[in-house]
Coordinates of C-alpha atoms and ligand atoms in Angstrom, one line a residue:
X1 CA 333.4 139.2 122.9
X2 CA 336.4 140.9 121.8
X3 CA 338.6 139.7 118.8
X4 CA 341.5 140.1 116.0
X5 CA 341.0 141.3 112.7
X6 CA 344.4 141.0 111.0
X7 CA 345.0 141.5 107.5
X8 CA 347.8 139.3 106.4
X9 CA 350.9 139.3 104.1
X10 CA 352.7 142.8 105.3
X11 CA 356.1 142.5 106.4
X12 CA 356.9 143.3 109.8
X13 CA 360.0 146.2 110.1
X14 CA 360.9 147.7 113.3
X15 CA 361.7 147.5 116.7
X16 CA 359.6 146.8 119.9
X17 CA 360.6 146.0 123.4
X18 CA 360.0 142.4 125.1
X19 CA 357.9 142.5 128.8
X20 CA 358.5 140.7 131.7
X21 CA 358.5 137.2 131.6
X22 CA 355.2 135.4 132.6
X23 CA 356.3 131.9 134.5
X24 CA 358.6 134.5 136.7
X25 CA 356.4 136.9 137.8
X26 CA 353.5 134.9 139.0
X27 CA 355.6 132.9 141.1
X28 CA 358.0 135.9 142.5
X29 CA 354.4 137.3 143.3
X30 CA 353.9 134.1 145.5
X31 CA 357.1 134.4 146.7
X32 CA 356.3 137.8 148.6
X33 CA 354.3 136.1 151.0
X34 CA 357.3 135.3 152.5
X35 CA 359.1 138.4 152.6
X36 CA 358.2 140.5 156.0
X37 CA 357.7 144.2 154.3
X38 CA 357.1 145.8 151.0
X39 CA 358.3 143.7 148.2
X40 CA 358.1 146.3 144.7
X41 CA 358.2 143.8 141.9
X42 CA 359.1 145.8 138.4
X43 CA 359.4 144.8 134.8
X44 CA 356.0 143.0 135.6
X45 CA 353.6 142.2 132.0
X46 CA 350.1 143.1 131.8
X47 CA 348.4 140.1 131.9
X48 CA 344.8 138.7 132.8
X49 CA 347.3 135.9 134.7
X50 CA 348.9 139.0 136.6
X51 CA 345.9 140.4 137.5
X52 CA 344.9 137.3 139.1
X53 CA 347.6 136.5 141.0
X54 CA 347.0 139.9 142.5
X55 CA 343.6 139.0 143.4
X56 CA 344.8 135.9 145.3
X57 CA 347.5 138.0 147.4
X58 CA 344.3 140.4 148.3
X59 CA 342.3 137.7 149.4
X60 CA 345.0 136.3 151.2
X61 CA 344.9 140.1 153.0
X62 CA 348.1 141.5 151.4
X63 CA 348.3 144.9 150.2
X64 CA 348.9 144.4 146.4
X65 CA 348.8 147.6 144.2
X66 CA 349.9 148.1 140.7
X67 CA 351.3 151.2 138.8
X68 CA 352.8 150.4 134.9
X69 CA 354.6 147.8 135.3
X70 CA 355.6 148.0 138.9
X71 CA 353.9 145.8 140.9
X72 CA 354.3 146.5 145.2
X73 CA 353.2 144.0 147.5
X74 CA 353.1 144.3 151.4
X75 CA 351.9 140.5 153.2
X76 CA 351.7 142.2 157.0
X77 CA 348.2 141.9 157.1
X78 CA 348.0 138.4 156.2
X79 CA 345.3 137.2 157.6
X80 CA 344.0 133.5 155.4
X81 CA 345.1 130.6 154.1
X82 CA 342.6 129.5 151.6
X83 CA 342.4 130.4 148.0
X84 CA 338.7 130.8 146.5
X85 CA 337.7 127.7 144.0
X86 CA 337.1 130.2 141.4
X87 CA 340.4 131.9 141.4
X88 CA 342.0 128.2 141.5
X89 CA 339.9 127.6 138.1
X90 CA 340.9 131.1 136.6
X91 CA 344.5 130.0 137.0
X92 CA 346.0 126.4 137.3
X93 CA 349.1 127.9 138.3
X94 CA 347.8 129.3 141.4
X95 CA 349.0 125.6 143.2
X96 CA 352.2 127.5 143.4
X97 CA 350.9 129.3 146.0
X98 CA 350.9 126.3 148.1
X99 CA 354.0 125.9 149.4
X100 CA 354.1 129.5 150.2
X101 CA 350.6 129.7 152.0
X102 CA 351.8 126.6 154.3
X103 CA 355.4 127.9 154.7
X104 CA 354.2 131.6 156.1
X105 CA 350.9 130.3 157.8
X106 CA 351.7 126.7 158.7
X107 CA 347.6 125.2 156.9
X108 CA 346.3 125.6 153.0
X109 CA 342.7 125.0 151.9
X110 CA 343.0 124.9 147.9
X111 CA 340.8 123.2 145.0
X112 CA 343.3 121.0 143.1
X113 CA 343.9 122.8 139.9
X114 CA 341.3 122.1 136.9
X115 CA 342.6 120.6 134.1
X116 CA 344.0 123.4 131.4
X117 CA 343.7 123.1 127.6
X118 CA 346.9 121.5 127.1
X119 CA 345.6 118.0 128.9
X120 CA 345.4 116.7 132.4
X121 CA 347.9 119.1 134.6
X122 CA 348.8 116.4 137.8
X123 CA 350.2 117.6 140.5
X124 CA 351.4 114.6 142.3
X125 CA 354.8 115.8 142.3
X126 CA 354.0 119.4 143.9
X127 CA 352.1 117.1 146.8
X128 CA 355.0 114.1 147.5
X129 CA 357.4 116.3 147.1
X130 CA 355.9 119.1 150.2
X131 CA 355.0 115.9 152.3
X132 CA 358.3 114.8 152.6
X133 CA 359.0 119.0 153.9
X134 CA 356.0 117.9 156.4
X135 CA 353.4 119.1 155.1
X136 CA 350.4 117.2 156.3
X137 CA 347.8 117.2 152.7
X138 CA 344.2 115.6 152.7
X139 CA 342.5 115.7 149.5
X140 CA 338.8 114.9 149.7
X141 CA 336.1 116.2 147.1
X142 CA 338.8 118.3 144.8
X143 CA 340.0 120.3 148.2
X144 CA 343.6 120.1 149.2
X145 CA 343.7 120.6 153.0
X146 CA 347.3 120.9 153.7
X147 CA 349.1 121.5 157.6
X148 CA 352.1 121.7 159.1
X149 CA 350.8 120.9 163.0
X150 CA 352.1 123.6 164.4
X151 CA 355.8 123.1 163.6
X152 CA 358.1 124.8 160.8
X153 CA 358.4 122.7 157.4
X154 CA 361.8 120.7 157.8
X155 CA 364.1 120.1 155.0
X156 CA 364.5 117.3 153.5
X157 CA 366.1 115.8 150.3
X158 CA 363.2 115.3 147.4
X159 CA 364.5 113.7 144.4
X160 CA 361.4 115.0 141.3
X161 CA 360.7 111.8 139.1
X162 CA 360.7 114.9 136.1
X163 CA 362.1 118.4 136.8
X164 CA 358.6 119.7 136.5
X165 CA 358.8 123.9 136.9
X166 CA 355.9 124.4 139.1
X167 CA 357.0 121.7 141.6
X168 CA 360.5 122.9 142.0
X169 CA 359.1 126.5 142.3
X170 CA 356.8 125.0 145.3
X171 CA 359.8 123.2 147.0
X172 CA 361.4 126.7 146.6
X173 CA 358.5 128.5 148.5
X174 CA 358.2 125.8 151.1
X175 CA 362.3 125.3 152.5
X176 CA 363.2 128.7 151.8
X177 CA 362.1 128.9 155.6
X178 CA 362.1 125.4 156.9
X179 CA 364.3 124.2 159.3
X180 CA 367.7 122.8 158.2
X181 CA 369.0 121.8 154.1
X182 CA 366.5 121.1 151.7
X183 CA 367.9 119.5 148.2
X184 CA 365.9 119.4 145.4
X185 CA 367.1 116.8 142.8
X186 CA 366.1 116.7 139.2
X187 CA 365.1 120.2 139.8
X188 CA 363.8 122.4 136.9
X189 CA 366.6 124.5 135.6
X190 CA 364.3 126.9 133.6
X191 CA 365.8 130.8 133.9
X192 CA 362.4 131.6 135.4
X193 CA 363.5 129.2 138.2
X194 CA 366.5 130.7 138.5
X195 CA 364.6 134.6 138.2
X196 CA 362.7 133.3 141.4
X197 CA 365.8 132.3 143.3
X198 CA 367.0 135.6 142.8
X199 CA 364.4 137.2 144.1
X200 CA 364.4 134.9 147.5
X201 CA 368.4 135.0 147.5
X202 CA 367.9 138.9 147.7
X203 CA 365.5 138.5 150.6
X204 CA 367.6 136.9 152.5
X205 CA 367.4 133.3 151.2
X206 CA 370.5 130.3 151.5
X207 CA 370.0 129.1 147.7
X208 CA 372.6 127.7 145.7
X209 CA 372.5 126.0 142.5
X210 CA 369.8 127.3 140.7
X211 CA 369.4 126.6 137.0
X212 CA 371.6 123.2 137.9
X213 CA 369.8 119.8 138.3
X214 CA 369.9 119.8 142.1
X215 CA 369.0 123.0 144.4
X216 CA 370.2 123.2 147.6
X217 CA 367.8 125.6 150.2
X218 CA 369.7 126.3 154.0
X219 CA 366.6 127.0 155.9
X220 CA 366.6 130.9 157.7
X221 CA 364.3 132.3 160.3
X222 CA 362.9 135.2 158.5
X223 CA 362.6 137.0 155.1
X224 CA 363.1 140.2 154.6
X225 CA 361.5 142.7 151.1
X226 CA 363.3 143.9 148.5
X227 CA 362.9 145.1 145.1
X228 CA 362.8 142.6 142.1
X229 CA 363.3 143.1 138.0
X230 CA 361.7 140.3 136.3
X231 CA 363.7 138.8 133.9
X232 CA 362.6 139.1 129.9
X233 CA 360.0 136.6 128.6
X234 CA 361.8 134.4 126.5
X235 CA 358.4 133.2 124.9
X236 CA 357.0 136.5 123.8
X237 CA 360.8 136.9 122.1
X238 CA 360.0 133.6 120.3
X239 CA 356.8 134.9 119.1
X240 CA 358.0 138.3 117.6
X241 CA 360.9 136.2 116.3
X242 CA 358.3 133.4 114.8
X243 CA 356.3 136.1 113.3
X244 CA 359.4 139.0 111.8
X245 CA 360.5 135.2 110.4
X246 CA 357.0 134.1 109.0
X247 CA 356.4 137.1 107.2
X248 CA 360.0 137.7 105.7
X249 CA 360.3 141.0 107.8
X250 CA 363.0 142.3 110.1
X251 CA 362.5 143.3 112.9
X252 CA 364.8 144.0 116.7
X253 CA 363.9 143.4 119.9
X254 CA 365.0 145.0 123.0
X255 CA 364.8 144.1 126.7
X256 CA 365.4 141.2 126.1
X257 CA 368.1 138.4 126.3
X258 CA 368.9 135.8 123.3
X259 CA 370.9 133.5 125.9
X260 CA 367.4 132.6 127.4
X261 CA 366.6 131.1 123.7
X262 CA 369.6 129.4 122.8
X263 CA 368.0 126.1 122.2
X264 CA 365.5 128.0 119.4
X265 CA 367.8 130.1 118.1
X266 CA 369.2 127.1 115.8
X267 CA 366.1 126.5 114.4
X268 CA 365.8 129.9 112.9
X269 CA 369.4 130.0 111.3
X270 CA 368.0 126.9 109.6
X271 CA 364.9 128.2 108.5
X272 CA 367.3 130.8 107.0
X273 CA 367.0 133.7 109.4
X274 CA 370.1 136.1 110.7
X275 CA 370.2 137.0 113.9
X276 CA 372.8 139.9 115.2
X277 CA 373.2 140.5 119.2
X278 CA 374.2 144.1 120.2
X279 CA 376.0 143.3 123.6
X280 CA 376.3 146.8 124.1
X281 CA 372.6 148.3 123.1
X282 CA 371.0 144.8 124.1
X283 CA 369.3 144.5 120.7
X284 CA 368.3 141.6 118.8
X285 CA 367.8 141.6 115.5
X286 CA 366.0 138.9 113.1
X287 CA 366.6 139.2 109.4
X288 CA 364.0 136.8 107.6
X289 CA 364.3 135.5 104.0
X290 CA 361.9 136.2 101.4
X291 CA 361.2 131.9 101.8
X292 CA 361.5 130.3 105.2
X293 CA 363.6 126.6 105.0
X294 CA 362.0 123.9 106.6
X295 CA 363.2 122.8 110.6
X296 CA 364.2 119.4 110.0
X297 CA 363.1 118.9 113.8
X298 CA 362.3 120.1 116.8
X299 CA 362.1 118.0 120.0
X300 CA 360.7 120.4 123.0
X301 CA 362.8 119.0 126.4
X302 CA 363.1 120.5 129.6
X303 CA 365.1 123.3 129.9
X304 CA 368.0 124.0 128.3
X305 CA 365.9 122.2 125.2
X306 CA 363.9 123.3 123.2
X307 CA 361.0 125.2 125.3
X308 CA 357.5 123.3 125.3
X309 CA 356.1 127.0 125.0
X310 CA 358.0 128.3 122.0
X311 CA 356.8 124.7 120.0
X312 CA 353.4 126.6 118.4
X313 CA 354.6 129.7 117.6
X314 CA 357.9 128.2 115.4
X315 CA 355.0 125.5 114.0
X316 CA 353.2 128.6 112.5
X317 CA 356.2 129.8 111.2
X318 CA 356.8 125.8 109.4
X319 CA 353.1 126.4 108.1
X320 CA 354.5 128.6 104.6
X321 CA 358.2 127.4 104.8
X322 CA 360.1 125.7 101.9
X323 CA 359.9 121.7 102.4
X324 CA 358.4 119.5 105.5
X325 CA 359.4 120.2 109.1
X326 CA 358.6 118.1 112.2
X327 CA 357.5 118.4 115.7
X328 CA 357.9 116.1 118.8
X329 CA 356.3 117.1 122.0
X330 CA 357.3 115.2 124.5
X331 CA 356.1 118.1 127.6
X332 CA 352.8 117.6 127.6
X333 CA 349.7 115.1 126.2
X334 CA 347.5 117.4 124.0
X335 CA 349.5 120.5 122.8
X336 CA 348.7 119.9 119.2
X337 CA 345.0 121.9 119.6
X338 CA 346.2 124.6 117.5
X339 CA 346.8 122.3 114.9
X340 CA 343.3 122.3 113.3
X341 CA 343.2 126.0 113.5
X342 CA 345.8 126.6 111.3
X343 CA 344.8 124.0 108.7
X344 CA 341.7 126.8 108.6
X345 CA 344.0 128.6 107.3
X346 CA 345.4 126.6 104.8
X347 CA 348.3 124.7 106.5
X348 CA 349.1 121.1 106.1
X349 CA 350.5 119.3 109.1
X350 CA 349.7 115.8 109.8
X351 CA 349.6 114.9 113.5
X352 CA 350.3 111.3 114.8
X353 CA 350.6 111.1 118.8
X354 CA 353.4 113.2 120.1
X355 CA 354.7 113.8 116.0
X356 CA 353.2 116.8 113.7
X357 CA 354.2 116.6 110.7
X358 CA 353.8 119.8 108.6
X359 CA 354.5 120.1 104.7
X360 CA 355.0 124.0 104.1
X361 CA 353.2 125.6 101.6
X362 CA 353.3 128.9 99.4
X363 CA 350.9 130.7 101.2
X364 CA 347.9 130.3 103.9
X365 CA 344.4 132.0 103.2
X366 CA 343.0 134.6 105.8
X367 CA 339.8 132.8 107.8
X368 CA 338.1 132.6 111.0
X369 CA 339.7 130.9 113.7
X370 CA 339.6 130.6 117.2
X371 CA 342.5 130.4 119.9
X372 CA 342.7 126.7 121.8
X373 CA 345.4 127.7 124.3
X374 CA 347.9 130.5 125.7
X375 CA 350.8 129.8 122.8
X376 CA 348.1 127.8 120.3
X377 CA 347.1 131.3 120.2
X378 CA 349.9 133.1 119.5
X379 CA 350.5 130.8 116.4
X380 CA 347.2 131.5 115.0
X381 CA 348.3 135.3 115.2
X382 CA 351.6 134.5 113.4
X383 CA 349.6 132.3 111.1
X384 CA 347.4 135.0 109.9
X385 CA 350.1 137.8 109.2
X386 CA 351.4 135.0 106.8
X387 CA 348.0 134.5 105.4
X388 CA 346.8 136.1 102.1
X389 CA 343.4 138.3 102.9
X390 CA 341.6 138.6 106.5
X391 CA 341.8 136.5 109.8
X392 CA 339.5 136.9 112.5
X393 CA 340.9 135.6 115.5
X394 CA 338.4 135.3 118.7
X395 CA 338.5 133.5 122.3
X396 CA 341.2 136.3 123.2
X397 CA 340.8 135.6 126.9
X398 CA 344.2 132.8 126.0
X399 CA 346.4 135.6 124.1
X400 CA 345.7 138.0 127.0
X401 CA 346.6 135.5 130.0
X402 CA 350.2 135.5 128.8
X403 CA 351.2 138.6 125.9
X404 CA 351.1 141.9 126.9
X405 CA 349.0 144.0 124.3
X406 CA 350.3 141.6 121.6
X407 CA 348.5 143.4 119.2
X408 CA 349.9 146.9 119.6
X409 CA 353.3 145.7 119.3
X410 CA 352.8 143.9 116.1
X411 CA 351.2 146.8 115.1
X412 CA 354.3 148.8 116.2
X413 CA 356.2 146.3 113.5
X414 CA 354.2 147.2 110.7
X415 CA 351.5 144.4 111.4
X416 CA 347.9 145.5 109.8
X417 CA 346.3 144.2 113.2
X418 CA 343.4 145.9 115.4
X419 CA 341.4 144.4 118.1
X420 CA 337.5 144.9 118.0
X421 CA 335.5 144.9 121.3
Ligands
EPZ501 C1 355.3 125.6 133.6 O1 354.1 124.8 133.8 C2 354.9 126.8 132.8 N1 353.8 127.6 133.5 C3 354.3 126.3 131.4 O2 354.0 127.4 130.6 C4 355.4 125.5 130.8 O3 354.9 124.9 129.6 C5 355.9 124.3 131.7 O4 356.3 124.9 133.0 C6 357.0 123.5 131.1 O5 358.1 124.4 130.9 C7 354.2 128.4 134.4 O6 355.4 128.6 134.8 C8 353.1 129.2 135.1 P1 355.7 121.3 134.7 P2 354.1 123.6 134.9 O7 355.3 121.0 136.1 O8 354.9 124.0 136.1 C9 353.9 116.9 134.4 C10 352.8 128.8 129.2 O9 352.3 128.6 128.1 N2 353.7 117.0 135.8 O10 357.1 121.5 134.4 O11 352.7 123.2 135.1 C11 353.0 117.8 133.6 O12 351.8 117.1 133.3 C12 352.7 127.6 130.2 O13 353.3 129.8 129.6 C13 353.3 115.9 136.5 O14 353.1 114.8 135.9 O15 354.9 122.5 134.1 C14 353.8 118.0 132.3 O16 353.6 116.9 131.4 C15 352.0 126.4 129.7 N3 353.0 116.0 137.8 C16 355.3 118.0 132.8 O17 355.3 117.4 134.0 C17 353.2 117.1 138.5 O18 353.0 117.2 139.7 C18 355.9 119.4 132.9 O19 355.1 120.1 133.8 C19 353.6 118.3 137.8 C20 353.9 118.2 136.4

């Protein structure tokens, strides 16, 4: 089993660019289901999550291939609309393949998601919300067995009790083709919402108000392939900028975009960090103190608030910062796991429900730990560049679902960090 051996307390110093953002690709990879012809989809991460996805589209009997980060995808020879149990399990966010699936086929045999390590995932809202588009779903014995009857999907207005991303993404999928106006109220405004939009407004779908709270889809007849840049991951930005911050470096970033990150970028003026945009060169740069300040708060909110994703990583910057800084997670039920992981290494936070409390010290101690989730992960690594001595950091198959070689470009930064197999 393959893990991290970092050795800790080296300033990072450099430049390294930012990949494609994970929550757009994998659905923009749904999305080419739907578009008749060869959809080349660019900018796209490495990821075990990417990989996946692909796997789903071959099942399905698309061509899919891959070369760098180009990925091409051609859905003529479509030929099934079930996805395997175990592919379901090996990604949660395969249900936004649903909507897709019953849009292009008109039936959808999937396994409801499994749970995921940051607590029960529901997808109630993904299934009211594609019945009212009339989709016909049966759920016996954790199988979805979803059809249309023979007709199109017809729009409808679908009001989300909470602008959950994956559910707006599969009201996306679903009316892009219906017939007649779809509007999707209390709709996620994420950019990766938006990215996916994009990518269907440039096939040849009626969307208007993406990244608002209400979406409204026209229904056409047919889409048509084009070729896609994903948009920048805003949550591998955080992470370089979480760990340049933790370990008093300074480091720029390019490929990216710091408007995506407005809502974080507060947090680490406060913690005492400069950032500088170069409009023209598309560079960001993160000048850390020698000390971190404590965040007096951070509240993760739907977007534009503070990203869910991006609370771990800034928490494992908190861990050696001057003063107590506190966390409120209001996304989801259990996305403290990393939390014991880091007290291995030394930190002190003090979790009660939905609050984590956590009293900055002078230093954390290198030690083995163990990644709990996707981002829990990533805060571990952070951790341990701020820790005196050696970290070993295993269960790896998390980091690699959602960071591109993370390791090589820390490693780029300066970053004593080497992955043995
Ligand atoms: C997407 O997950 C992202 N994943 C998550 O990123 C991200 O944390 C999340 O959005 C919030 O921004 C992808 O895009 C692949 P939600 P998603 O539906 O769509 C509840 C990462 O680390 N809910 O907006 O699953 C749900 O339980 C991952 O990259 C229902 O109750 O998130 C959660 O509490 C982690 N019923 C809240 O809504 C539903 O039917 C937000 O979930 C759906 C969601």
């Amino acid at each position: 089993m393959s893990r991290l051996i970092v050795e800790g307390l080296h300033k990072l110093d450099g430049e390294t660019a930012i990949h494609g953002a994970k929550n757009s690709v994998l659905p923009v990879l749904a999305a080419t289901l739907l578009a008749e012809g060869e959809s080349e989809i660019t900018n796209c991460p490495r990821l075990s999550d990417v990989r996946a996805t692909a796997s789903i589209l071959r099942h399905l009997g698309c061509e899919v291939s891959t070369e760098g980060d180009v990925v091409t995808v051609n859905p003529a020879g479509l030929c099934r609309s079930d996805i395997p149990d175990h592919l379901m399990r090996e990604m949660r966010s395969s249900i936004v393949f649903l909507g897709a699936i019953a849009a292009r086929t008109g039936e959808a045999q999937l396994s409801f998601p499994g749970g995921c390590e940051l607590g029960p995932r529901p997808i109630n809202l993904h299934l009211s919300a594609l019945r009212r588009l009339g989709l016909e779903i049966e759920e016996e014995r954790g199988r979805l067995n979803c059809r249309t009857g023979g007709r199109r999907l017809r729009g409808a207005a679908v009001t989300l009790e909470q602008p959950s991303v994956g559910a707006t993404e599969n009201l996306l999928l679903a009316s892009v083709t219906a017939e007649g106006t779809t509007s999707i109220i209390n709709a996620a405004r994420e950019p990766e919402v938006v990215d996916l939009c994009r990518y269907l407004n440039a096939c040849g779908a009626q969307i208007t108000g993406a990244g608002e709270s209400t979406i409204t889809v026209e229904g056409v007849e047919r889409l048509n392939s084009c070729r896609h840049r994903v948009l920048p991951d805003r949550i591998e930005t955080v992470t370089y900028l979480a760990a340049a911050a933790a370990t008093g470096g300074r480091v720029t970033l390019t490929h990216t975009d710091p408007t995506l990150i407005s809502s974080v970028l507060p947090a680490f003026e406060e913690a005492g960090c400069r950032l500088d945009w170069a409009e023209n060169s598309r560079r960001l740069t993160l000048t850390a103190p020698d000390r971190l300040k404590r965040i007096t708060s951070v509240l993760t909110m739907p977007y534009p608030g503070f990203p869910t994703d991006a609370q771990a990583p800034v928490m494992a910057m908190t861990c050696v910062a001057e003063g107590t800084s506190v966390f409120i997670e209001t996304i989801f039920d259990s996305r403290y796991r990393h939390v014991d992981e880091l007290a291995r290494l030394g930190a002190h936070i003090k979790v009660e429900g939905r609050v984590a409390v956590v009293e900055g010290v002078p230093e954390l101690s290198g030690a083995q730990v163990e990644c709990t989730d996707l981002r829990g992960g990533a805060a571990l690594v952070i951790a341990a560049l701020a820790a005196d001595g050696e970290t070993e950091i295993t269960a790896l198959r998390h980091l690699d679902r959602g960071y591109d070689r993370l390791e090589e470009g820390l490693a780029r930064l300066g970053a004593r960090i080497r992955r043995m197999d």
